[in-house]
Amino acid sequence: MTFAQDFFIGAATAAHQVEGNNIHSDYWAQEQMIHTDFLEPSGDATDHYNRYAEDIRLMAKAGLNAYRFSVEWARIEPEEGHFDEAEISHYMDVIRTCKENGIEPFVTLLHFTSPKWLISKGGWESDETPGYFARYTRFVMERLGKELRYVCTINEANMGVQVAAIAERYKKQMMAKMQAGQTDGTVQMGLNLEKMMANQEAAAKERMEIFGVSKTECFTSPRTPHGDEIVIKAHQAARAVIRETAPHIRTGLTLSLHDIQALPGGEEKAAKEWAEEFTHYLPAIADDDFLGVQNYTRTLMDASGSLPVPEGAELTQMDYEFYPEALEHVLRKVSKDFKGTLIVTENGIASSDDTRRTAFIESALSGVHACISDGLPVKGYFYWSLLDNFEWQKGYSMTFGLVAVDRSSQKRSPKPSLDFLGSYCGR
Ligand code: GCO
């Protein structure tokens, strides 16, 4: 199976998950809370901030030709209106190191984390945020744009809406259990409602002390329809700045997309879910140069909604079904409505068994190849992730990486899957 010479085969990371000590960000502040939702703080992460050159060389040695990483807004603008030139030169060094090693840098401008000050000003529910994001984009593009060809404005622009839908489903489940007579504060899900409510009140008080607001509207907080419009406006404002300051750059956003499969009776629910996570964004991305497709598994739906993973199915550490075929299905479905370039900006599995990772990659890439053979404009594949890293609230327990990291020494140990992925380059 061969891919064109100009087909990008690379790995992806996100600043907060790999760099370490992102101390001006909203996530860092939340991780330090007494009533934190995080299993552990990100801390030094994998020290990628200092070890990026070694990590880029590992990709080059394996034969990868592209690297997707994010520039951290909280480093560039740690205080509102104060921009840090030293941090820009850090990311310029990362970009130049990529190019010196024959690796195409793909920059993401926002990958879930925001400067803490933005959240204190209303975050991703404030009408001011698109303006702040455009100003940050301009600062970055005026300095780094000449070195770049691809920029993702926002990672998983639909994440907040997806989180809101999950939160709503969960609330309905809890209410149903309470109405079923389990009103003693302890329900069969092993949760103590009274303690949960007490925690929420204490956490709101703590957030007020830390952020000056009791409701922190982070990028991955449950998004209202108005907040979703703000995210879209931020994308379009950044796209306009990129086109003005660096017109040679191809830009777009990425979306978290599931291979939604309807069982008999589930067709309506499945169509509604797909409309909410994808079709809804078509007007916002119609003028983009590409769409970043991010897929990990499938979702089965019947008339009641999404179903648990099928009995006996192989699971990943994230409790996702091991289902690499999902990627081809999603690419084909997306291409029905989005006629622009498609780039797989994230696909991968959390597993301690690297043989399952290579099997996953082989199956996913054969699906991508089939799409290309049928004329779909797929231009690249980025495996998530280069390094075992900080999986947000789950901490370091999830191992997605092509490279293992001993965080006590920060020693890197490439897994066989890294060379396996690289072997597809230019084949
Ligand atoms: C996401 C983010 C990544 C995750 C990855 C594994 O899609 O949620 O882009 O930061 O770590 O997807 O869950």
PDB file of C-alpha atoms in Angstrom, residues 297-426:
ATOM      1  CA  THR A 297     -14.067   4.757  17.419  1.00  0.00           C
ATOM      2  CA  ARG A 298     -17.717   4.231  16.539  1.00  0.00           C
ATOM      3  CA  THR A 299     -20.970   4.950  18.355  1.00  0.00           C
ATOM      4  CA  LEU A 300     -23.929   2.567  18.023  1.00  0.00           C
ATOM      5  CA  MET A 301     -27.383   4.123  18.341  1.00  0.00           C
ATOM      6  CA  ASP A 302     -30.921   2.754  18.605  1.00  0.00           C
ATOM      7  CA  ALA A 303     -34.203   4.549  19.311  1.00  0.00           C
ATOM      8  CA  SER A 304     -33.115   5.163  22.915  1.00  0.00           C
ATOM      9  CA  GLY A 305     -29.873   6.882  21.878  1.00  0.00           C
ATOM     10  CA  SER A 306     -26.224   5.859  22.108  1.00  0.00           C
ATOM     11  CA  LEU A 307     -25.594   2.289  23.248  1.00  0.00           C
ATOM     12  CA  PRO A 308     -22.848   0.770  25.381  1.00  0.00           C
ATOM     13  CA  VAL A 309     -19.966  -0.912  23.582  1.00  0.00           C
ATOM     14  CA  PRO A 310     -21.088  -4.346  22.255  1.00  0.00           C
ATOM     15  CA  GLU A 311     -20.676  -7.204  24.733  1.00  0.00           C
ATOM     16  CA  GLY A 312     -17.267  -8.840  24.365  1.00  0.00           C
ATOM     17  CA  ALA A 313     -15.838  -6.110  22.118  1.00  0.00           C
ATOM     18  CA  GLU A 314     -12.110  -5.373  22.507  1.00  0.00           C
ATOM     19  CA  LEU A 315     -11.673  -2.171  24.501  1.00  0.00           C
ATOM     20  CA  THR A 316      -8.895   0.402  24.676  1.00  0.00           C
ATOM     21  CA  GLN A 317      -7.709   1.987  27.952  1.00  0.00           C
ATOM     22  CA  MET A 318     -10.290   4.749  27.335  1.00  0.00           C
ATOM     23  CA  ASP A 319     -13.045   2.088  27.252  1.00  0.00           C
ATOM     24  CA  TYR A 320     -13.557   2.881  23.560  1.00  0.00           C
ATOM     25  CA  GLU A 321     -14.316  -0.054  21.275  1.00  0.00           C
ATOM     26  CA  PHE A 322     -11.203  -1.052  19.289  1.00  0.00           C
ATOM     27  CA  TYR A 323     -12.659  -0.128  15.889  1.00  0.00           C
ATOM     28  CA  PRO A 324     -10.156   1.364  13.413  1.00  0.00           C
ATOM     29  CA  GLU A 325     -12.622   0.949  10.530  1.00  0.00           C
ATOM     30  CA  ALA A 326     -14.422   3.997  11.962  1.00  0.00           C
ATOM     31  CA  LEU A 327     -11.966   6.362  10.279  1.00  0.00           C
ATOM     32  CA  GLU A 328     -12.778   5.311   6.710  1.00  0.00           C
ATOM     33  CA  HIS A 329     -16.501   5.432   7.461  1.00  0.00           C
ATOM     34  CA  VAL A 330     -16.229   8.978   8.862  1.00  0.00           C
ATOM     35  CA  LEU A 331     -14.068  10.229   5.970  1.00  0.00           C
ATOM     36  CA  ARG A 332     -16.586   8.910   3.433  1.00  0.00           C
ATOM     37  CA  LYS A 333     -19.522  10.407   5.329  1.00  0.00           C
ATOM     38  CA  VAL A 334     -17.842  13.799   5.749  1.00  0.00           C
ATOM     39  CA  SER A 335     -16.854  13.945   2.058  1.00  0.00           C
ATOM     40  CA  LYS A 336     -20.520  13.742   1.071  1.00  0.00           C
ATOM     41  CA  ASP A 337     -21.058  17.272   2.418  1.00  0.00           C
ATOM     42  CA  PHE A 338     -17.579  18.842   2.749  1.00  0.00           C
ATOM     43  CA  LYS A 339     -15.901  18.983  -0.649  1.00  0.00           C
ATOM     44  CA  GLY A 340     -12.609  20.526   0.500  1.00  0.00           C
ATOM     45  CA  THR A 341      -9.354  18.861   1.519  1.00  0.00           C
ATOM     46  CA  LEU A 342      -9.536  16.406   4.417  1.00  0.00           C
ATOM     47  CA  ILE A 343      -6.668  15.840   6.825  1.00  0.00           C
ATOM     48  CA  VAL A 344      -6.846  13.216   9.558  1.00  0.00           C
ATOM     49  CA  THR A 345      -5.484  15.385  12.374  1.00  0.00           C
ATOM     50  CA  GLU A 346      -6.061  12.785  15.113  1.00  0.00           C
ATOM     51  CA  ASN A 347      -6.561   9.014  15.170  1.00  0.00           C
ATOM     52  CA  GLY A 348      -5.109   6.500  17.603  1.00  0.00           C
ATOM     53  CA  ILE A 349      -5.595   4.256  20.610  1.00  0.00           C
ATOM     54  CA  ALA A 350      -4.728   4.242  24.276  1.00  0.00           C
ATOM     55  CA  SER A 351      -3.221   0.805  24.852  1.00  0.00           C
ATOM     56  CA  SER A 352      -0.404  -0.807  26.803  1.00  0.00           C
ATOM     57  CA  ASP A 353      -0.092  -3.409  23.995  1.00  0.00           C
ATOM     58  CA  ASP A 354       1.825  -1.830  21.107  1.00  0.00           C
ATOM     59  CA  THR A 355       0.943  -4.715  18.795  1.00  0.00           C
ATOM     60  CA  ARG A 356      -2.652  -3.527  19.009  1.00  0.00           C
ATOM     61  CA  ARG A 357      -1.473  -0.025  18.124  1.00  0.00           C
ATOM     62  CA  THR A 358       0.264  -1.247  14.955  1.00  0.00           C
ATOM     63  CA  ALA A 359      -2.793  -3.335  14.052  1.00  0.00           C
ATOM     64  CA  PHE A 360      -4.973  -0.244  14.589  1.00  0.00           C
ATOM     65  CA  ILE A 361      -2.713   1.945  12.440  1.00  0.00           C
ATOM     66  CA  GLU A 362      -2.568  -0.682   9.665  1.00  0.00           C
ATOM     67  CA  SER A 363      -6.356  -0.947   9.548  1.00  0.00           C
ATOM     68  CA  ALA A 364      -6.957   2.808   9.800  1.00  0.00           C
ATOM     69  CA  LEU A 365      -4.421   3.597   7.062  1.00  0.00           C
ATOM     70  CA  SER A 366      -5.813   0.943   4.736  1.00  0.00           C
ATOM     71  CA  GLY A 367      -9.167   2.674   5.138  1.00  0.00           C
ATOM     72  CA  VAL A 368      -7.583   6.042   4.327  1.00  0.00           C
ATOM     73  CA  HIS A 369      -5.896   4.504   1.282  1.00  0.00           C
ATOM     74  CA  ALA A 370      -9.224   3.107   0.064  1.00  0.00           C
ATOM     75  CA  CYS A 371     -10.764   6.586   0.384  1.00  0.00           C
ATOM     76  CA  ILE A 372      -7.934   8.111  -1.667  1.00  0.00           C
ATOM     77  CA  SER A 373      -8.254   5.359  -4.296  1.00  0.00           C
ATOM     78  CA  ASP A 374     -11.923   6.346  -4.607  1.00  0.00           C
ATOM     79  CA  GLY A 375     -10.943   9.966  -5.208  1.00  0.00           C
ATOM     80  CA  LEU A 376     -11.498  11.502  -1.773  1.00  0.00           C
ATOM     81  CA  PRO A 377      -9.128  14.487  -1.224  1.00  0.00           C
ATOM     82  CA  VAL A 378      -7.382  13.147   1.903  1.00  0.00           C
ATOM     83  CA  LYS A 379      -3.947  14.798   2.240  1.00  0.00           C
ATOM     84  CA  GLY A 380      -2.567  13.558   5.531  1.00  0.00           C
ATOM     85  CA  TYR A 381      -2.764  11.336   8.604  1.00  0.00           C
ATOM     86  CA  PHE A 382      -1.590  12.321  12.102  1.00  0.00           C
ATOM     87  CA  TYR A 383      -1.483   9.621  14.736  1.00  0.00           C
ATOM     88  CA  TRP A 384      -2.514  10.700  18.257  1.00  0.00           C
ATOM     89  CA  SER A 385      -0.081  10.886  19.949  1.00  0.00           C
ATOM     90  CA  LEU A 386       3.675  11.089  19.487  1.00  0.00           C
ATOM     91  CA  LEU A 387       4.273  10.692  23.245  1.00  0.00           C
ATOM     92  CA  ASP A 388       2.457   9.028  26.122  1.00  0.00           C
ATOM     93  CA  ASN A 389       1.137  12.213  27.712  1.00  0.00           C
ATOM     94  CA  PHE A 390      -1.302  14.054  30.016  1.00  0.00           C
ATOM     95  CA  GLU A 391      -4.772  12.852  29.045  1.00  0.00           C
ATOM     96  CA  TRP A 392      -6.553  15.791  30.678  1.00  0.00           C
ATOM     97  CA  GLN A 393      -8.637  14.812  33.727  1.00  0.00           C
ATOM     98  CA  LYS A 394      -7.417  11.202  33.457  1.00  0.00           C
ATOM     99  CA  GLY A 395      -3.824  12.302  33.947  1.00  0.00           C
ATOM    100  CA  TYR A 396      -0.985  10.052  32.752  1.00  0.00           C
ATOM    101  CA  SER A 397      -2.850   6.736  33.028  1.00  0.00           C
ATOM    102  CA  MET A 398      -3.784   6.638  29.317  1.00  0.00           C
ATOM    103  CA  THR A 399      -0.912   5.655  27.002  1.00  0.00           C
ATOM    104  CA  PHE A 400      -1.641   6.743  23.395  1.00  0.00           C
ATOM    105  CA  GLY A 401       1.971   7.340  22.444  1.00  0.00           C
ATOM    106  CA  LEU A 402       4.222   5.985  19.714  1.00  0.00           C
ATOM    107  CA  VAL A 403       6.954   6.806  22.229  1.00  0.00           C
ATOM    108  CA  ALA A 404       6.844   5.849  25.908  1.00  0.00           C
ATOM    109  CA  VAL A 405       8.146   8.354  28.471  1.00  0.00           C
ATOM    110  CA  ASP A 406       9.570   7.491  31.908  1.00  0.00           C
ATOM    111  CA  ARG A 407       8.479  10.723  33.612  1.00  0.00           C
ATOM    112  CA  SER A 408      10.868  10.272  36.538  1.00  0.00           C
ATOM    113  CA  SER A 409      13.805  10.581  34.119  1.00  0.00           C
ATOM    114  CA  GLN A 410      11.913  11.897  31.042  1.00  0.00           C
ATOM    115  CA  LYS A 411      13.686   9.121  29.100  1.00  0.00           C
ATOM    116  CA  ARG A 412      12.052   8.410  25.747  1.00  0.00           C
ATOM    117  CA  SER A 413      11.540   4.800  24.550  1.00  0.00           C
ATOM    118  CA  PRO A 414      10.220   4.582  20.972  1.00  0.00           C
ATOM    119  CA  LYS A 415       7.705   1.753  20.525  1.00  0.00           C
ATOM    120  CA  PRO A 416       7.733  -0.483  17.387  1.00  0.00           C
ATOM    121  CA  SER A 417       4.600   1.362  16.239  1.00  0.00           C
ATOM    122  CA  LEU A 418       6.674   4.527  15.613  1.00  0.00           C
ATOM    123  CA  ASP A 419       8.816   2.851  12.921  1.00  0.00           C
ATOM    124  CA  PHE A 420       5.745   1.012  11.683  1.00  0.00           C
ATOM    125  CA  LEU A 421       3.936   4.312  11.059  1.00  0.00           C
ATOM    126  CA  GLY A 422       7.057   5.817   9.488  1.00  0.00           C
ATOM    127  CA  SER A 423       7.341   2.868   7.097  1.00  0.00           C
ATOM    128  CA  TYR A 424       4.236   4.176   5.282  1.00  0.00           C
ATOM    129  CA  CYS A 425       5.998   7.391   4.322  1.00  0.00           C
ATOM    130  CA  GLY A 426       6.767   7.541   0.645  1.00  0.00           C
TER     131      GLY A 426
END
